Every structure is written in structure tokens, then in C-alpha cells.
Amino acid sequence: MATDNRYIAASAQGGALKGIRGEMVTFHEDPFLIEDESKCYSHYSDGLIVMQDGKILAAGNYADIYPLYPELKDIDSYDNSVIIPGMIDTHVHYVQSPMIGSFGDTLLKWLNQYTFPTEGRFKDPEFAKSVAELFMAQILKQGTTTANVFSTTFPCSVDALFTESERYNTRMITGKVLQDRNLPDYLSDKSAEESIEQAAELMQRWHGKGRQLYAIIPRFAPTSTPRQLELAGKLYQENLDKGVYMHTHLDEADDEIEWALSLYPEAANYTDIYRRYGLLGNRSVFAHCCLVKEEEWQMLHDNDCGIAHCPSSNLFLGDGMFKIWEATAKERPIHVGVGTDVGAGTNFSLPRQLNEAYKVAMLRKHSIGALKSFYMVTKGGARVLHLEDKIGSLEPGFEADITVIDQAPTDFLKWRMQFNDFILDRLFILQTLSPENLIKATYVAGKKVYDRDRETQLIHAAEL
Ligand code: GUN
Ligand code: ZN
């Protein structure tokens, strides 16, 4: 475990300094690739983060850092807590918040019966606004500060999420969902051409506006015509160097794979469908990947793609089991983050997803320790999104997105935690037992937008 302190000087013209003090953990090397765990994280039993103008100036031992900033007066101190980087959800559908928990059955039946009718309601900008507000509140309460989000067909569903994200100043990724066949008329794009024009217009409006980032989102191969995938791939390739993403579903369930291949018989496998249309690239994120063949892993690795593992969703819909040991194999590793995948996922909490991810792996006699788990929802998630130089770490120069986990959120947990000293043991217990009120505070770009114990728990950044 590295314990070096890192700091940079405060800028004289900058805003006031703000500190956060308490037990603290941050992550470094990828624990899926590096045997020596000590190189993969830093733990400070009494740590201090110094922030200015939304960025981190210093993070390390309180005793070392505090004397370097004599002008630092405003410090939030947390007992019985652990401060970590803001968590990153690499796959979630905000538009499915109203139907989370609906009786499932298989993926394709669930989509037709509950998902499409719900997403159809987002044609109404007022409905979209109300759900975007609800969604942002839910994820911030769970300590998630960045999410890679599916909106739906209607451009106003994208505007609604970005607008609410701007009010919290969160770094969010979303885009219009491209879907022009095999779904009801009320949700379908009218033509491939029009859908791509709408996506390009939204990208123009939102990509790089403040902290907002745009993704090109074909829902999955079965709901796009070859023409739509072709145009989506072209738009992606033209905008990859501007940091635009491609986000879709891949290899989630048996019947889905069979259907995709019947619609694209020329493809060698499901991943190859996306490859043929230029949709594989270093900003491509594929959700699920439960039933991936070896040649597909290789393709995903060769194209530097990222994966969102969505365990609570996979369990809920009875899809395949994600094989994390295959995805991260040292000879051709792929970057893996974690997705709540609401509304097939059954909650907005990333620690709870880690609890499920551990069990899914254990069913095949593979375990995932707390180091790997918490890496995936912080720095590993940032790596999937190519944002590892901006978020996911508590280091100087990084954006100050920070989550404070309560180590005594219930009387029972307070009692239980006394029996373990080692920080990784304690993080594992917290993810496993993970109560609803686990998160004490969430900071976005240096501002405490969520405080569980404040009279007004959630406050937009501009009002702070
Ligand atoms: N595949 C295509 N659309 C969806 C969706 O909305 N949820 C899940 N879990 N899988 C999908
Ligand atoms: Zn999904």
C-alpha cells in the first residue's frame, strides 16, 4: 500500500480552500493485472483532501498535508467513515427508473411488456424532466458522481438529463438511443437518417458543455437496421478524437444473441456485428458481455473497448453469468467497470452491485476481493470511460468528486465493524451488508451536493 503524499500549490487568484478530513482510500495500479496489492491503493487512517475551484490540490496524511496550507480553515471532518473517489456507474438507463422492479421473465419479454411502454412516456419533456431529477437524486444519494446513461429515442429525454446534471455540475455521459426497427411505433425512430441527424445535433449542443459528454447509443443490434448501424458507426468514427462515446448492449442472453445473429447472418459473432459497422473503438462501452466467445474477447481487447458488468440485472433477468476472470485475463485484458443497469438492475447502489458481482463470480469458484471491487467502481470505471486523468482518483489535479461512506450506518454495522481492523476487510463487509443509508456525503467538483444528515439533503451546485 503506497502512502506517499501528493500536493500542488494553491493558486493565489483561485477561490477559497476547502478540506475533507477522515479515513481515506484511493486506488492506483490495476489489481486485475498487478499481483502486488500494495501498489494498487493508498490508505490513510487520518487523511486530508484539500480542494480549490472544484479540483483536488492535495491528498494524503493529515499531519503532512495540513501544514502546507496555512490558509485552509474550512474542513469537513468525518469520523467512523471512509472517504473514496466518487463512484462511477458505467451502464444505467435513467428512463427505466419508473419501472424498476417490474416482474421480469426473459429479457425480450421484459423489454416488450414493461420497458418500451415506459420509455414511450419520455416524449413528454415534463415527464422526462421529473424523472431526470429523481434519477440524479437517487444516484447522488448512493455516492455515484458519474454515470454512463441510456436516455431514449426522444431528444428531449437527453436534454432533460444533461440539464439536471448541469445543475449539480456532475460529469455525465448520455445520448439519444438509436432504434429504428423491432420496437413499437411510438418509440421507434422514423428513419435511420433522421435519427442520426438528431444525434449529431444533440452532440453539438451538449458534448463538452461544462462537464457533459455525449454518447452515440444504438440500443442493441436487433433494434437497429443495418443502415442505422452504418450511420452510427460513421458518426462515431468522425467524433472519436473529440471524446465522443459509443454505448450499447452485447451478449446478454441466449435468445438475444440468436436473434441478433439471425438479423446479421454475415457476422462471425455478435461482437463482429458492431465491428463491421465501425462501432468498436477505445470509447466503446458494452454492457453485460455474459456469453462472450474467446474470439470476441480478443476483438474487444484489440480495439481497447470497455465493459460494464451488471450483476444485479443479470441475476434479475436470469441472463448468463459474467466471467470476470475471462474478461480480465492477463494475456488480453479488457477494462471492466460496473453498471447498476436500472431498471433491470434492482437498485441504484454500486456497493450493492459489488455484493452481487462477488456472488456471481463465486458460483464459478472465482472470488473478487474488495480491492478489485472498489477499483472497478472508481479508477477502473474511469479507465473504461477514458476519464482516468480526470476522475476516479483522489490525487492532485483531479476533479473533486468524492464519496463519504459511513462505517456505522446502522447500530448493527457499528457493532460488527469493531471486529475487523484491516481497511479492505471493512470495505468488503460494507459492500456485502450495504444498507440504503450507507453514504454519508457526496461532493461534486468540490461541493457537498448530498449530505445525508443535513436538513436539505440534496442541493444543486449553483445554490451552494
Ligand atoms: N438490451 C436491449 N435493451 C436493453 C435494456 O433496456 N435492458 C437490458 N438489460 N438489456 C437490453
Ligand atoms: Zn442496459
PDB file of N, CA and C in Angstrom, residues 101 123 257 310 313 324 330 343 352 426:
ATOM      1  N   GLY A 101     -37.950  -2.996 -10.858  1.00  0.00           N
ATOM      2  CA  GLY A 101     -38.639  -3.976 -10.004  1.00  0.00           C
ATOM      3  C   GLY A 101     -39.845  -4.623 -10.653  1.00  0.00           C
ATOM      4  N   LYS A 123     -41.545  11.057 -24.436  1.00  0.00           N
ATOM      5  CA  LYS A 123     -41.854  12.006 -25.497  1.00  0.00           C
ATOM      6  C   LYS A 123     -42.278  13.338 -24.875  1.00  0.00           C
ATOM      7  N   ILE A 257     -28.903 -13.206 -28.403  1.00  0.00           N
ATOM      8  CA  ILE A 257     -27.762 -13.480 -29.290  1.00  0.00           C
ATOM      9  C   ILE A 257     -28.254 -14.174 -30.562  1.00  0.00           C
ATOM     10  N   CYS A 310     -22.935  -5.935 -15.095  1.00  0.00           N
ATOM     11  CA  CYS A 310     -24.194  -5.512 -14.454  1.00  0.00           C
ATOM     12  C   CYS A 310     -24.803  -6.691 -13.700  1.00  0.00           C
ATOM     13  N   SER A 313     -28.675  -6.909 -12.548  1.00  0.00           N
ATOM     14  CA  SER A 313     -29.540  -7.034 -13.721  1.00  0.00           C
ATOM     15  C   SER A 313     -29.479  -8.449 -14.294  1.00  0.00           C
ATOM     16  N   ILE A 324     -15.730 -12.751 -15.038  1.00  0.00           N
ATOM     17  CA  ILE A 324     -14.777 -11.651 -14.850  1.00  0.00           C
ATOM     18  C   ILE A 324     -13.335 -12.129 -15.035  1.00  0.00           C
ATOM     19  N   LYS A 330      -4.880 -11.947 -18.105  1.00  0.00           N
ATOM     20  CA  LYS A 330      -3.687 -11.096 -18.279  1.00  0.00           C
ATOM     21  C   LYS A 330      -3.152 -11.086 -19.702  1.00  0.00           C
ATOM     22  N   GLY A 343     -33.487  -0.112 -15.262  1.00  0.00           N
ATOM     23  CA  GLY A 343     -34.358  -0.802 -14.388  1.00  0.00           C
ATOM     24  C   GLY A 343     -34.312  -2.312 -14.394  1.00  0.00           C
ATOM     25  N   ARG A 352     -23.822  -2.237  -3.665  1.00  0.00           N
ATOM     26  CA  ARG A 352     -24.706  -3.420  -3.729  1.00  0.00           C
ATOM     27  C   ARG A 352     -24.456  -4.237  -4.986  1.00  0.00           C
ATOM     28  N   ARG A 426     -12.848  -4.235   5.935  1.00  0.00           N
ATOM     29  CA  ARG A 426     -14.001  -3.394   6.290  1.00  0.00           C
ATOM     30  C   ARG A 426     -14.792  -2.989   5.046  1.00  0.00           C
TER      31      ARG A 426
END
